[in-house]
Coordinates of C-alpha atoms in Angstrom, one line a residue:
X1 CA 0.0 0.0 0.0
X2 CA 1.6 3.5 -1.2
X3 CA -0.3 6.8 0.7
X4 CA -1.0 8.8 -2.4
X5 CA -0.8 12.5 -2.0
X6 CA -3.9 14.3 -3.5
X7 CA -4.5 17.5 -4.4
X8 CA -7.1 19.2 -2.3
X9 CA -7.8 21.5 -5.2
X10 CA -8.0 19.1 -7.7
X11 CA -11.2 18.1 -9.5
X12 CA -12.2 14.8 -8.3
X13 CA -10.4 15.9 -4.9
X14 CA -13.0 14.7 -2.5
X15 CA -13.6 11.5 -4.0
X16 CA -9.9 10.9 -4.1
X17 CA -10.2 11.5 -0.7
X18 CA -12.8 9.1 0.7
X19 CA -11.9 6.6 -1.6
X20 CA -8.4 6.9 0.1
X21 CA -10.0 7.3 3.8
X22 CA -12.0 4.2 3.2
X23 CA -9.1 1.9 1.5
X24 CA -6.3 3.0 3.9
X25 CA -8.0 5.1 6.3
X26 CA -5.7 7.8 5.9
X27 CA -5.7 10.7 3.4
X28 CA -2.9 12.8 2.8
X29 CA -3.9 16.7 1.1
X30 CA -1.6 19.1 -0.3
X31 CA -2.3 22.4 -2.1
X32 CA -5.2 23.2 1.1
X33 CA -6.0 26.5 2.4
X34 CA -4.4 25.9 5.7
X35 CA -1.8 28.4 6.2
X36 CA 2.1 27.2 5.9
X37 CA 3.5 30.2 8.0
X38 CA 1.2 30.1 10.6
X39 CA 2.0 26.5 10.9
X40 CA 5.7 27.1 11.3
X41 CA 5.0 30.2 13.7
X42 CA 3.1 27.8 16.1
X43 CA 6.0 25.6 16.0
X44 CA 8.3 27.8 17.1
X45 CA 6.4 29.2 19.6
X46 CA 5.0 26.3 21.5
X47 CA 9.1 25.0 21.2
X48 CA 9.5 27.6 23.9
X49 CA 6.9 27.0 25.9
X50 CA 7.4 23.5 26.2
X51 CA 11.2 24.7 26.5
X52 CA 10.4 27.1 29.5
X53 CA 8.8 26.2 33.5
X54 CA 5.7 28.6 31.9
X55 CA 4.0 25.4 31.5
X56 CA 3.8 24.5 35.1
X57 CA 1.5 27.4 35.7
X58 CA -0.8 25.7 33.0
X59 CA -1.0 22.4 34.4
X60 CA -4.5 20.4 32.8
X61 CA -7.5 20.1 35.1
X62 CA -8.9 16.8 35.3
X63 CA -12.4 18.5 34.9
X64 CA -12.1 20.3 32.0
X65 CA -8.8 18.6 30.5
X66 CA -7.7 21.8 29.2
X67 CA -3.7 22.8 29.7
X68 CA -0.3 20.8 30.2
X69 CA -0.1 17.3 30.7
X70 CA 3.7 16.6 31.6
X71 CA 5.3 13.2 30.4
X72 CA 4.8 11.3 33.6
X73 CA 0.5 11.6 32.9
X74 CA 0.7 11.1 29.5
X75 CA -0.9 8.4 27.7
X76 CA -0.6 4.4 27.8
X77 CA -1.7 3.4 24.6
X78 CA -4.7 1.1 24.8
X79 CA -2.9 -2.3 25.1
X80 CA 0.1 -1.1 26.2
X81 CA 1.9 -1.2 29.1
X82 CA 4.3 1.2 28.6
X83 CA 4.1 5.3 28.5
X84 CA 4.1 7.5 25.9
X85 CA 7.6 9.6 25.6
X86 CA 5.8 13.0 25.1
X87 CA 4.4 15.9 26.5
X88 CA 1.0 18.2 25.1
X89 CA -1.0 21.0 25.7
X90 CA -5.0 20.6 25.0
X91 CA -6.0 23.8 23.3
X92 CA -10.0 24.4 23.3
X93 CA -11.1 28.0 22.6
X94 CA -13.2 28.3 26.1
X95 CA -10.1 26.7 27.7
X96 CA -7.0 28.0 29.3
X97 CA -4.6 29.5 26.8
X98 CA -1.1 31.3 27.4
X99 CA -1.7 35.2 26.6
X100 CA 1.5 35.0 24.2
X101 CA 0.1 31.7 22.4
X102 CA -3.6 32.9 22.3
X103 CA -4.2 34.4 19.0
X104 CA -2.2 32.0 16.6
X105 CA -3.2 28.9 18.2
X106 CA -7.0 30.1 17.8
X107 CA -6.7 31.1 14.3
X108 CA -4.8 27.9 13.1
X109 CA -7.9 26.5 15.5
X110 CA -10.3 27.7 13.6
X111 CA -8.8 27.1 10.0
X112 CA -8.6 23.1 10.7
X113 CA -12.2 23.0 12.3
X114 CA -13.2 24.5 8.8
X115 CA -11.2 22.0 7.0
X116 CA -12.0 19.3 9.1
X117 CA -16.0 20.1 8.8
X118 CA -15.6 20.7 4.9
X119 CA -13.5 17.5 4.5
X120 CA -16.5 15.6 6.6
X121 CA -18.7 17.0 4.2
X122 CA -16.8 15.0 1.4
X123 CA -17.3 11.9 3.3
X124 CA -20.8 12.3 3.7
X125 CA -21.7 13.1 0.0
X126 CA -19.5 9.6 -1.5
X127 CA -20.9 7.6 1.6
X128 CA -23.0 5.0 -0.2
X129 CA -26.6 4.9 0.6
X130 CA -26.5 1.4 2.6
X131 CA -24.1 2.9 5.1
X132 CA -25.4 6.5 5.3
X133 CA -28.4 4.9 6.5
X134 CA -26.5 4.4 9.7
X135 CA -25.9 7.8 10.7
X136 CA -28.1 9.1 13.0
X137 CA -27.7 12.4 11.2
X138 CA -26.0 13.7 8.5
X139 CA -21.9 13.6 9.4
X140 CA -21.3 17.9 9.7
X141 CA -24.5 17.9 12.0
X142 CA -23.1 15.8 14.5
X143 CA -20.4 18.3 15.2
X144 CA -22.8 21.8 14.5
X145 CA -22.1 23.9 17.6
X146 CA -19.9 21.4 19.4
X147 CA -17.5 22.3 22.3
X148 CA -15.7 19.2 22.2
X149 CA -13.5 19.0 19.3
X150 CA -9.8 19.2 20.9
X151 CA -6.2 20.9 19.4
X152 CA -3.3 19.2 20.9
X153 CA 0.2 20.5 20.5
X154 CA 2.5 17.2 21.2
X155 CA 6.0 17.8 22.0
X156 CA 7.7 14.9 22.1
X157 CA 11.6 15.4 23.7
X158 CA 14.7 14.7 22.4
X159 CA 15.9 11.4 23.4
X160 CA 17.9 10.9 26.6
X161 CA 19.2 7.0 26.2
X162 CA 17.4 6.9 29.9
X163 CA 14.0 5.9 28.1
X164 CA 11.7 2.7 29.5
X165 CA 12.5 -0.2 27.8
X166 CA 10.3 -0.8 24.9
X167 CA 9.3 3.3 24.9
X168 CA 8.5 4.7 22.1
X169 CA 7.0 8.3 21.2
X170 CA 3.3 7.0 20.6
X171 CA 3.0 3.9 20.5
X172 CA 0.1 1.8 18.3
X173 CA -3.1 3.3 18.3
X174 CA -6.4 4.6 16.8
X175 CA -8.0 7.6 17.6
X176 CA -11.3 8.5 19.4
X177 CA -13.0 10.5 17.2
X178 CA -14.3 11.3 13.8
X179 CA -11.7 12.8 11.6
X180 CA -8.1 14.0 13.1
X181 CA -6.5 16.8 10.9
X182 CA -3.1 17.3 11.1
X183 CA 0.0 19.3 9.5
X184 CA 3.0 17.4 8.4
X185 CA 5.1 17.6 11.9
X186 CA 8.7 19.6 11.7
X187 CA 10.4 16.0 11.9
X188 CA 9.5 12.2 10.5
X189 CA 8.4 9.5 12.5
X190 CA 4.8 8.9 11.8
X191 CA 4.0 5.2 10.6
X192 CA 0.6 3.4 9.5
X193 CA -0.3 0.1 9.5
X194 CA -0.9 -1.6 6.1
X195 CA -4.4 -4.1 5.9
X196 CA -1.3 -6.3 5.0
X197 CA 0.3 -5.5 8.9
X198 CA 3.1 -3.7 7.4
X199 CA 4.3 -0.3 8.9
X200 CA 4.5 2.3 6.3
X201 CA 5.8 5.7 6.2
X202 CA 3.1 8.4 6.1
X203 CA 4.3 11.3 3.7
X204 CA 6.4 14.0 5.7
X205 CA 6.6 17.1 3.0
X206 CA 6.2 19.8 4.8
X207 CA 2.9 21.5 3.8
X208 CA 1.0 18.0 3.8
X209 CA -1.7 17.6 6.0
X210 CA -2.6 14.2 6.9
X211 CA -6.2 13.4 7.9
X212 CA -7.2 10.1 9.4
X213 CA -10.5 8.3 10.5
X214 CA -10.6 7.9 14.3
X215 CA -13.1 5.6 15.7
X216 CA -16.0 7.4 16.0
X217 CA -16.4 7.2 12.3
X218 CA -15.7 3.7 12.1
X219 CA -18.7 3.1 15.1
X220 CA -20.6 4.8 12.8
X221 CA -20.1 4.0 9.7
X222 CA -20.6 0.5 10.7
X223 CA -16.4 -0.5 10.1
X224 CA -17.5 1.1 6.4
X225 CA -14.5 3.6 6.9
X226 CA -11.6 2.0 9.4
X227 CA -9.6 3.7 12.0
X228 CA -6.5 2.7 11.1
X229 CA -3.8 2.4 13.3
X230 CA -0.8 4.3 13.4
X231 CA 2.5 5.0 15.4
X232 CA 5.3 7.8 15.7
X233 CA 8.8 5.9 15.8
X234 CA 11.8 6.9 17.9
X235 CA 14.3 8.7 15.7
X236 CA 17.9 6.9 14.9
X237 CA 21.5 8.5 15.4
X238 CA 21.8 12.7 15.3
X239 CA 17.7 12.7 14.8
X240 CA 17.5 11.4 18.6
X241 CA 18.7 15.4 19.6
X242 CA 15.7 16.9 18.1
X243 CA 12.5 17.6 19.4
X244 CA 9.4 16.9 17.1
X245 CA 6.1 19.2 17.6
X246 CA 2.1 17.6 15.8
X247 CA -0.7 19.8 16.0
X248 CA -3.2 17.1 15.6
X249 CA -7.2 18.6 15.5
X250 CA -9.3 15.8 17.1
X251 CA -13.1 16.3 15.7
X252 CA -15.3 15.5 18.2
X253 CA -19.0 15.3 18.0
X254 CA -21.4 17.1 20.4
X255 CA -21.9 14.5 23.0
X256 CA -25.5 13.7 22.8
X257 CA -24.7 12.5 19.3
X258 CA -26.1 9.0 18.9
X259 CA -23.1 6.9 17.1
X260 CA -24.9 3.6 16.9
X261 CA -26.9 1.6 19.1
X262 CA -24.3 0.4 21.5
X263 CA -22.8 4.3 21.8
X264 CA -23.5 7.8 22.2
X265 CA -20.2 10.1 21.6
X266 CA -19.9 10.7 25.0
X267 CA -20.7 7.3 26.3
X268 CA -17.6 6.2 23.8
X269 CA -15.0 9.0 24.9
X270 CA -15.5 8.3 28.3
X271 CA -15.1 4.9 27.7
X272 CA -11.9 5.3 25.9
X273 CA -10.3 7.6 27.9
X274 CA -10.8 5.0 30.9
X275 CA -8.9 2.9 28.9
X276 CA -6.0 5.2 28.4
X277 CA -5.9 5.9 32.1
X278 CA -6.7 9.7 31.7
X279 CA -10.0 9.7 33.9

């Protein structure tokens, strides 16, 4: 399996698109409206933060999960025993935001819910018939109004040698929710698993942005579009010194949305982030 890059502005585009989502559950976009420089400003800026003690004044709530989650909370993977070797910041715009960080991170906030909601649009209009019929309502309904969908900025460190045996910077898994969106990080790593169980290289060019189906849209699409799992590798030799930063945009429903009949979007977050040890 080769991850085609497709042209966002291209005629047949959005079919490209699902067609990819629904083979590979990934689709990588270039040429989209999502703006480069802002991308490369928010790297550099949340470098310092994560770089700086400021962080410790924004430490999350376990209420709201807004603000910094320090290595030693991070994630476990579902199935995994092991941590995560990375840091993040949750970014919601009614959450807790560093003055100094506020008005980039909310506009590059902002552009990816837009792409993310026109992009679900695409999947709605080349979902066959058979399987729309198992949405509860039409795909950009579900997230209309919704306070839920989440912008984390990962850091993950550079690499000390001192790491837990069998570490790695996120290890296998599939995501929560509907679509994630996310900008080609500043440095390689990220891996998908082929239908084959082959680990592939997701394309790095800087300007991509690589969407993938989280579960939520498998739950309700019936398994019609899989969430496909996927991995960020350690780095070998002089690449272990450098930091890598994601901005991955999780798009979350509201949470009375009914997924299927086993699960209501909040019913299945809550759920999951049991499993990942986070409430």
């Amino acid at each position: 399996m080769q991850l085609a890059t497709i042209d966002y502005r291209a005629q047949d585009g959005a079919k490209q698109f699902v067609d990819s989502l629904r083979n590979t559950g990934f689709g990588v976009l270039s040429n989209h409206p999502i703006e480069q420089e802002l991308v490369e400003t928010i790297y550099a800026q949340w470098q310092d933060f994560f770089n700086s003690d400021a962080k410790q004044a924004f430490l999350f709530k376990a209420e709201t999960h807004d603000g910094f989650f320090p290595a030693e909370v991070s994630e476990t993977a579902k199935g995994n025993s092991v941590k995560d070797i990375k840091e993040y910041y949750h970014v919601y715009p009614w959450g807790r935001i560093p003055d100094a960080l506020r008005e980039n991170i909310l506009k590059y906030y902002h552009q990816a819910n837009a792409l993310a909601a026109e992009l679900l649009s695409w999947v709605e209009a080349y979902t066959p018939e058979d399987i729309a019929a198992n949405y509860s309502m039409a795909l950009p309904k579900m997230i209309e109004d919704s306070q839920k969908t989440l912008l984390r900025i990962l850091h993950y460190p550079p690499l000390s040698g001192d790491e837990e045996l069998g570490a790695i910077r996120a290890a296998a898994h599939e995501d929560i929710n509907l679509l994630t969106v996310l900008p080609a990080a500043n440095e390689p790593g990220l891996q998908v698993k082929s239908k084959q169980g082959e680990w592939l290289d997701v394309p790095s060019d800087f300007g991509n942005i690589i969407i993938n189906t989280g579960d939520m849209l498998q739950e309700a699409s019936a398994g019609y579009f899989p969430s496909t799992t996927h991995r960020v590798i350690n780095p070998e030799g002089a690449d272990r010194s450098r930091s890598r930063i994601s901005l991955p945009l999780f798009l979350h429903p509201k949470p009375e949305v009914v997924l299927s009949e086993r699960y209501t979007a909040d019913s299945y977050l809550m759920e999951r982030l049991r499993e990942l040890g986070l409430i």
